[in-house]
PDB file of C-alpha atoms and ligand atoms in Angstrom:
ATOM      1  CA  MET A 203     116.334 113.109 122.122  1.00  0.00           C
ATOM      2  CA  PRO A 204     113.671 112.473 119.226  1.00  0.00           C
ATOM      3  CA  ARG A 205     111.469 109.401 119.754  1.00  0.00           C
ATOM      4  CA  SER A 206     112.796 106.664 117.258  1.00  0.00           C
ATOM      5  CA  GLU A 207     109.409 106.354 115.809  1.00  0.00           C
ATOM      6  CA  ASP A 208     109.977 110.106 115.252  1.00  0.00           C
ATOM      7  CA  SER A 209     113.055 109.940 112.618  1.00  0.00           C
ATOM      8  CA  VAL A 210     111.350 107.662 109.886  1.00  0.00           C
ATOM      9  CA  ARG A 211     108.688 109.180 107.984  1.00  0.00           C
ATOM     10  CA  ARG A 212     106.175 107.883 105.314  1.00  0.00           C
ATOM     11  CA  VAL A 213     106.458 110.734 102.624  1.00  0.00           C
ATOM     12  CA  PHE A 214     105.288 111.828  99.393  1.00  0.00           C
ATOM     13  CA  LEU A 215     105.750 114.307  96.888  1.00  0.00           C
ATOM     14  CA  ALA A 216     102.890 116.180  95.671  1.00  0.00           C
ATOM     15  CA  VAL A 217     100.911 119.224  93.376  1.00  0.00           C
ATOM     16  CA  ASP A 218      98.809 120.411  96.329  1.00  0.00           C
ATOM     17  CA  LEU A 219      95.452 122.290  95.354  1.00  0.00           C
ATOM     18  CA  ASP A 220      94.141 125.570  96.063  1.00  0.00           C
ATOM     19  CA  ASP A 221      91.364 126.105  98.235  1.00  0.00           C
ATOM     20  CA  GLU A 222      89.524 127.446  95.187  1.00  0.00           C
ATOM     21  CA  VAL A 223      89.806 124.131  93.369  1.00  0.00           C
ATOM     22  CA  ARG A 224      89.637 121.879  96.052  1.00  0.00           C
ATOM     23  CA  HIS A 225      86.180 123.374  97.133  1.00  0.00           C
ATOM     24  CA  GLY A 226      85.064 124.099  93.215  1.00  0.00           C
ATOM     25  CA  LEU A 227      85.883 120.287  92.645  1.00  0.00           C
ATOM     26  CA  ALA A 228      83.792 119.136  95.878  1.00  0.00           C
ATOM     27  CA  ALA A 229      80.865 121.547  94.404  1.00  0.00           C
ATOM     28  CA  HIS A 230      81.578 119.760  90.592  1.00  0.00           C
ATOM     29  CA  LEU A 231      81.060 116.258  92.198  1.00  0.00           C
ATOM     30  CA  GLY A 232      78.362 117.076  94.321  1.00  0.00           C
ATOM     31  CA  SER A 233      75.383 115.699  92.422  1.00  0.00           C
ATOM     32  CA  TRP A 234      77.359 112.229  91.984  1.00  0.00           C
ATOM     33  CA  SER A 235      78.339 112.033  95.954  1.00  0.00           C
ATOM     34  CA  PRO A 236      79.276 109.733  97.621  1.00  0.00           C
ATOM     35  CA  LEU A 237      81.575 108.451  94.943  1.00  0.00           C
ATOM     36  CA  PRO A 238      81.727 104.245  95.071  1.00  0.00           C
ATOM     37  CA  GLY A 239      84.229 102.982  97.446  1.00  0.00           C
ATOM     38  CA  SER A 240      86.042 104.797  99.907  1.00  0.00           C
ATOM     39  CA  SER A 241      86.907 108.786  99.147  1.00  0.00           C
ATOM     40  CA  PRO A 242      89.450 110.318 101.178  1.00  0.00           C
ATOM     41  CA  PRO A 243      88.175 114.033 102.522  1.00  0.00           C
ATOM     42  CA  PRO A 244      88.559 116.938  99.947  1.00  0.00           C
ATOM     43  CA  ALA A 245      91.213 118.342 102.266  1.00  0.00           C
ATOM     44  CA  ASN A 246      93.699 115.305 101.262  1.00  0.00           C
ATOM     45  CA  TRP A 247      93.324 115.589  97.307  1.00  0.00           C
ATOM     46  CA  HIS A 248      96.494 116.418  95.792  1.00  0.00           C
ATOM     47  CA  LEU A 249      98.516 114.956  92.665  1.00  0.00           C
ATOM     48  CA  THR A 250     101.105 112.468  93.607  1.00  0.00           C
ATOM     49  CA  LEU A 251     104.459 113.177  91.853  1.00  0.00           C
ATOM     50  CA  ARG A 252     106.329 110.430  93.676  1.00  0.00           C
ATOM     51  CA  PHE A 253     105.675 108.547  96.625  1.00  0.00           C
ATOM     52  CA  LEU A 254     108.799 107.473  98.793  1.00  0.00           C
ATOM     53  CA  GLY A 255     107.447 105.680 101.564  1.00  0.00           C
ATOM     54  CA  LYS A 256     109.263 105.437 105.431  1.00  0.00           C
ATOM     55  CA  VAL A 257     112.396 107.758 104.815  1.00  0.00           C
ATOM     56  CA  ASP A 258     114.835 108.188 107.690  1.00  0.00           C
ATOM     57  CA  GLU A 259     116.158 111.363 109.142  1.00  0.00           C
ATOM     58  CA  PRO A 260     119.389 111.282 107.161  1.00  0.00           C
ATOM     59  CA  THR A 261     118.152 110.300 103.606  1.00  0.00           C
ATOM     60  CA  TYR A 262     115.083 112.621 104.280  1.00  0.00           C
ATOM     61  CA  GLU A 263     117.921 115.777 104.751  1.00  0.00           C
ATOM     62  CA  THR A 264     119.746 114.247 101.645  1.00  0.00           C
ATOM     63  CA  LEU A 265     116.703 114.269  99.635  1.00  0.00           C
ATOM     64  CA  LEU A 266     115.900 118.013 100.778  1.00  0.00           C
ATOM     65  CA  ALA A 267     119.030 118.641  99.696  1.00  0.00           C
ATOM     66  CA  LYS A 268     118.938 117.490  96.310  1.00  0.00           C
ATOM     67  CA  LEU A 269     115.425 118.785  95.624  1.00  0.00           C
ATOM     68  CA  ASP A 270     117.051 122.291  96.591  1.00  0.00           C
ATOM     69  CA  GLU A 271     119.743 121.960  94.183  1.00  0.00           C
ATOM     70  CA  ALA A 272     117.113 120.633  91.340  1.00  0.00           C
ATOM     71  CA  GLU A 273     116.345 122.264  88.388  1.00  0.00           C
ATOM     72  CA  LEU A 274     112.206 122.411  88.784  1.00  0.00           C
ATOM     73  CA  GLY A 275     111.599 124.229  85.915  1.00  0.00           C
ATOM     74  CA  PRO A 276     109.109 127.369  84.986  1.00  0.00           C
ATOM     75  CA  SER A 277     105.467 127.666  86.891  1.00  0.00           C
ATOM     76  CA  PHE A 278     102.645 126.151  84.999  1.00  0.00           C
ATOM     77  CA  SER A 279      98.675 126.243  84.829  1.00  0.00           C
ATOM     78  CA  LEU A 280      97.072 122.619  84.712  1.00  0.00           C
ATOM     79  CA  SER A 281      93.761 121.941  83.664  1.00  0.00           C
ATOM     80  CA  PHE A 282      92.173 119.019  84.458  1.00  0.00           C
ATOM     81  CA  GLY A 283      89.812 116.613  82.159  1.00  0.00           C
ATOM     82  CA  GLY A 284      87.132 114.045  83.145  1.00  0.00           C
ATOM     83  CA  LEU A 285      87.252 110.826  85.453  1.00  0.00           C
ATOM     84  CA  GLY A 286      89.424 107.658  84.648  1.00  0.00           C
ATOM     85  CA  ALA A 287      89.725 104.887  86.654  1.00  0.00           C
ATOM     86  CA  PHE A 288      92.586 102.270  87.445  1.00  0.00           C
ATOM     87  CA  PRO A 289      93.339  99.510  86.258  1.00  0.00           C
ATOM     88  CA  ARG A 290      89.999  99.989  83.724  1.00  0.00           C
ATOM     89  CA  ALA A 291      86.865 101.147  84.085  1.00  0.00           C
ATOM     90  CA  ALA A 292      84.934  97.951  84.193  1.00  0.00           C
ATOM     91  CA  ARG A 293      86.942  96.777  87.042  1.00  0.00           C
ATOM     92  CA  ALA A 294      88.068  99.899  88.924  1.00  0.00           C
ATOM     93  CA  THR A 295      89.761  99.906  92.140  1.00  0.00           C
ATOM     94  CA  VAL A 296      90.519 103.520  92.258  1.00  0.00           C
ATOM     95  CA  LEU A 297      88.540 106.383  90.654  1.00  0.00           C
ATOM     96  CA  TRP A 298      90.595 109.472  89.549  1.00  0.00           C
ATOM     97  CA  LEU A 299      90.378 112.921  88.125  1.00  0.00           C
ATOM     98  CA  GLY A 300      92.926 113.015  84.942  1.00  0.00           C
ATOM     99  CA  THR A 301      94.702 116.347  83.963  1.00  0.00           C
ATOM    100  CA  ASP A 302      94.547 117.762  80.440  1.00  0.00           C
ATOM    101  CA  ALA A 303      96.579 120.526  79.311  1.00  0.00           C
ATOM    102  CA  GLY A 304      99.632 120.872  81.207  1.00  0.00           C
ATOM    103  CA  SER A 305      99.891 117.223  81.643  1.00  0.00           C
ATOM    104  CA  ASP A 306     103.642 117.387  80.020  1.00  0.00           C
ATOM    105  CA  ALA A 307     104.659 120.007  82.012  1.00  0.00           C
ATOM    106  CA  LEU A 308     103.703 117.873  84.695  1.00  0.00           C
ATOM    107  CA  GLY A 309     105.516 114.858  83.461  1.00  0.00           C
ATOM    108  CA  GLY A 310     108.420 116.816  83.159  1.00  0.00           C
ATOM    109  CA  LEU A 311     108.155 118.029  87.108  1.00  0.00           C
ATOM    110  CA  ALA A 312     107.655 114.703  88.156  1.00  0.00           C
ATOM    111  CA  ALA A 313     111.102 113.644  85.788  1.00  0.00           C
ATOM    112  CA  ALA A 314     112.696 116.302  87.453  1.00  0.00           C
ATOM    113  CA  ILE A 315     111.493 115.135  90.817  1.00  0.00           C
ATOM    114  CA  GLU A 316     112.681 111.773  90.140  1.00  0.00           C
ATOM    115  CA  GLY A 317     116.281 112.540  89.187  1.00  0.00           C
ATOM    116  CA  ALA A 318     116.770 114.467  92.528  1.00  0.00           C
ATOM    117  CA  VAL A 319     115.122 111.344  94.271  1.00  0.00           C
ATOM    118  CA  VAL A 320     117.502 108.882  92.824  1.00  0.00           C
ATOM    119  CA  GLU A 321     120.528 111.063  93.353  1.00  0.00           C
ATOM    120  CA  ALA A 322     119.408 110.959  97.032  1.00  0.00           C
ATOM    121  CA  GLY A 323     119.742 107.516  96.755  1.00  0.00           C
ATOM    122  CA  PHE A 324     115.965 105.748  96.402  1.00  0.00           C
ATOM    123  CA  MET A 325     115.480 102.979  93.606  1.00  0.00           C
ATOM    124  CA  PRO A 326     114.147 104.394  90.632  1.00  0.00           C
ATOM    125  CA  GLU A 327     110.355 104.474  90.334  1.00  0.00           C
ATOM    126  CA  GLU A 328     109.676 101.738  87.530  1.00  0.00           C
ATOM    127  CA  ARG A 329     105.703 102.350  86.680  1.00  0.00           C
ATOM    128  CA  PRO A 330     105.261 105.113  84.203  1.00  0.00           C
ATOM    129  CA  PHE A 331     104.105 108.549  85.713  1.00  0.00           C
ATOM    130  CA  HIS A 332     100.375 108.874  84.784  1.00  0.00           C
ATOM    131  CA  PRO A 333      98.695 112.114  86.491  1.00  0.00           C
ATOM    132  CA  HIS A 334      95.549 111.907  88.475  1.00  0.00           C
ATOM    133  CA  LEU A 335      93.964 113.101  91.239  1.00  0.00           C
ATOM    134  CA  THR A 336      92.510 110.142  93.545  1.00  0.00           C
ATOM    135  CA  LEU A 337      89.045 110.320  94.293  1.00  0.00           C
ATOM    136  CA  SER A 338      87.895 106.803  95.541  1.00  0.00           C
ATOM    137  CA  ARG A 339      89.783 103.619  96.211  1.00  0.00           C
ATOM    138  CA  ILE A 340      87.055 100.779  95.342  1.00  0.00           C
ATOM    139  CA  ARG A 341      87.417  97.331  97.120  1.00  0.00           C
ATOM    140  CA  PRO A 342      85.742  94.991  95.918  1.00  0.00           C
ATOM    141  CA  PRO A 343      86.364  96.532  92.343  1.00  0.00           C
ATOM    142  CA  GLN A 344      83.024  98.186  90.537  1.00  0.00           C
ATOM    143  CA  ASP A 345      82.071  99.017  87.329  1.00  0.00           C
ATOM    144  CA  VAL A 346      82.584 102.892  86.759  1.00  0.00           C
ATOM    145  CA  GLN A 347      81.957 103.335  83.194  1.00  0.00           C
ATOM    146  CA  SER A 348      78.482 104.831  83.304  1.00  0.00           C
ATOM    147  CA  LEU A 349      79.714 107.078  86.249  1.00  0.00           C
ATOM    148  CA  ILE A 350      82.882 107.876  84.469  1.00  0.00           C
ATOM    149  CA  GLU A 351      80.751 108.867  81.117  1.00  0.00           C
ATOM    150  CA  SER A 352      78.084 111.246  83.051  1.00  0.00           C
ATOM    151  CA  VAL A 353      80.457 113.384  85.070  1.00  0.00           C
ATOM    152  CA  PRO A 354      81.397 116.663  82.515  1.00  0.00           C
ATOM    153  CA  SER A 355      84.967 118.111  82.661  1.00  0.00           C
ATOM    154  CA  PHE A 356      86.083 119.754  85.814  1.00  0.00           C
ATOM    155  CA  PRO A 357      86.757 123.227  84.348  1.00  0.00           C
ATOM    156  CA  LEU A 358      88.828 124.989  86.927  1.00  0.00           C
ATOM    157  CA  ARG A 359      92.782 125.428  86.603  1.00  0.00           C
ATOM    158  CA  GLN A 360      95.335 124.785  89.102  1.00  0.00           C
ATOM    159  CA  ALA A 361      98.457 126.640  89.100  1.00  0.00           C
ATOM    160  CA  VAL A 362     101.681 124.752  89.854  1.00  0.00           C
ATOM    161  CA  ASP A 363     104.464 127.038  91.130  1.00  0.00           C
ATOM    162  CA  HIS A 364     105.696 125.047  94.047  1.00  0.00           C
ATOM    163  CA  ILE A 365     105.618 121.300  94.942  1.00  0.00           C
ATOM    164  CA  THR A 366     104.780 119.895  98.290  1.00  0.00           C
ATOM    165  CA  VAL A 367     106.834 117.415 100.594  1.00  0.00           C
ATOM    166  CA  PHE A 368     104.135 115.551 102.444  1.00  0.00           C
ATOM    167  CA  GLU A 369     104.273 113.005 105.675  1.00  0.00           C
ATOM    168  CA  SER A 370     101.578 110.971 105.332  1.00  0.00           C
ATOM    169  CA  ILE A 371     100.475 109.765 109.089  1.00  0.00           C
ATOM    170  CA  LEU A 372      98.528 106.648 108.897  1.00  0.00           C
ATOM    171  CA  GLY A 373      95.847 105.643 111.498  1.00  0.00           C
ATOM    172  CA  ARG A 374      92.152 104.754 111.732  1.00  0.00           C
ATOM    173  CA  GLY A 375      90.111 106.621 109.740  1.00  0.00           C
ATOM    174  CA  PRO A 376      91.494 108.858 106.655  1.00  0.00           C
ATOM    175  CA  ALA A 377      95.203 109.521 106.888  1.00  0.00           C
ATOM    176  CA  ALA A 378      96.633 112.813 107.676  1.00  0.00           C
ATOM    177  CA  TYR A 379      98.532 114.526 105.173  1.00  0.00           C
ATOM    178  CA  VAL A 380     101.037 116.717 106.902  1.00  0.00           C
ATOM    179  CA  PRO A 381     103.035 119.303 104.940  1.00  0.00           C
ATOM    180  CA  LEU A 382     106.462 119.721 105.631  1.00  0.00           C
ATOM    181  CA  GLU A 383     108.539 121.636 102.899  1.00  0.00           C
ATOM    182  CA  VAL A 384     107.824 123.703  99.947  1.00  0.00           C
ATOM    183  CA  PHE A 385     110.166 123.590  96.924  1.00  0.00           C
ATOM    184  CA  GLU A 386     109.029 126.735  94.589  1.00  0.00           C
ATOM    185  CA  LEU A 387     109.730 126.651  91.041  1.00  0.00           C
ATOM    186  CA  ASP A 388     110.657 129.099  88.788  1.00  0.00           C
TER     187      ASP A 388
HETATM  188  P1  2AM B 556      97.282 108.182  94.523  1.00  0.00           P
HETATM  189  O1  2AM B 556      96.497 108.264  95.581  1.00  0.00           O
HETATM  190  O2  2AM B 556      97.743 109.634  94.077  1.00  0.00           O
HETATM  191  O3  2AM B 556      97.646 107.089  93.513  1.00  0.00           O
HETATM  192  C1  2AM B 556      99.784 109.492  99.477  1.00  0.00           C
HETATM  193  O4  2AM B 556      99.703 108.313 100.493  1.00  0.00           O
HETATM  194  C2  2AM B 556      99.999 109.250  97.966  1.00  0.00           C
HETATM  195  O5  2AM B 556     100.840 108.454  97.623  1.00  0.00           O
HETATM  196  C3  2AM B 556      98.654 108.534  97.786  1.00  0.00           C
HETATM  197  O6  2AM B 556      97.646 109.622  97.319  1.00  0.00           O
HETATM  198  C4  2AM B 556      99.174 107.862  96.500  1.00  0.00           C
HETATM  199  O7  2AM B 556      98.794 108.100  95.316  1.00  0.00           O
HETATM  200  C5  2AM B 556     100.465 107.453  96.668  1.00  0.00           C
HETATM  201  N1  2AM B 556     100.683 106.088  97.193  1.00  0.00           N
HETATM  202  C6  2AM B 556     100.481 105.252  98.615  1.00  0.00           C
HETATM  203  N2  2AM B 556     100.837 104.522  98.760  1.00  0.00           N
HETATM  204  C7  2AM B 556     101.597 104.104  97.694  1.00  0.00           C
HETATM  205  C8  2AM B 556     102.535 103.247  97.191  1.00  0.00           C
HETATM  206  N3  2AM B 556     102.682 101.809  97.530  1.00  0.00           N
HETATM  207  N4  2AM B 556     102.982 103.243  95.658  1.00  0.00           N
HETATM  208  C9  2AM B 556     103.321 104.398  95.231  1.00  0.00           C
HETATM  209  N5  2AM B 556     102.211 105.571  95.905  1.00  0.00           N
HETATM  210  C10 2AM B 556     101.509 105.082  96.593  1.00  0.00           C
END
């Protein structure tokens, strides 16, 4: 019998990074490290497509079935841009790396996933999709305008040929993101 806590997972869907991109980005940001706030370790870097929160086992199985049926579209190449901030650079609480070429395809992928997620019974996401790779979370907010202006665009590209279903395990220290399933693009 599974323990009751095993049957509910905290789940999100994301584009994971290739090792070359992950290590390249860590090197790219090296001169500006440590970044302000609290930075996830590079092993945790990803581009979130959809955060689902706590998901019970039957709903998780339905979600996988709907993702399996979904037309996720063709693979594509994603380029990155410069840094940005939520909600704004003068009072940043999240510092992120933006995307450039391929952003529209990434938005299309997020929309296809959203269809599958809603078919699986989740409430629709109300916030517009804003592709970003979170580099740090900043409390209290800080002005990161000069940092954003000083870091050049990150030149590597990420091949997006699959999406990953991650479990997020919270605890002391950084979250553990465990890949559970992969769905291939065409
Ligand atoms: P973000 O950092 O890319 O903005 C795993 O926790 C991922 O899910 C995080 O990287 C975060 O995305 C996103 N996430 C976590 N909690 C969330 C929430 N309550 N609402 C929306 N997205 C969330």
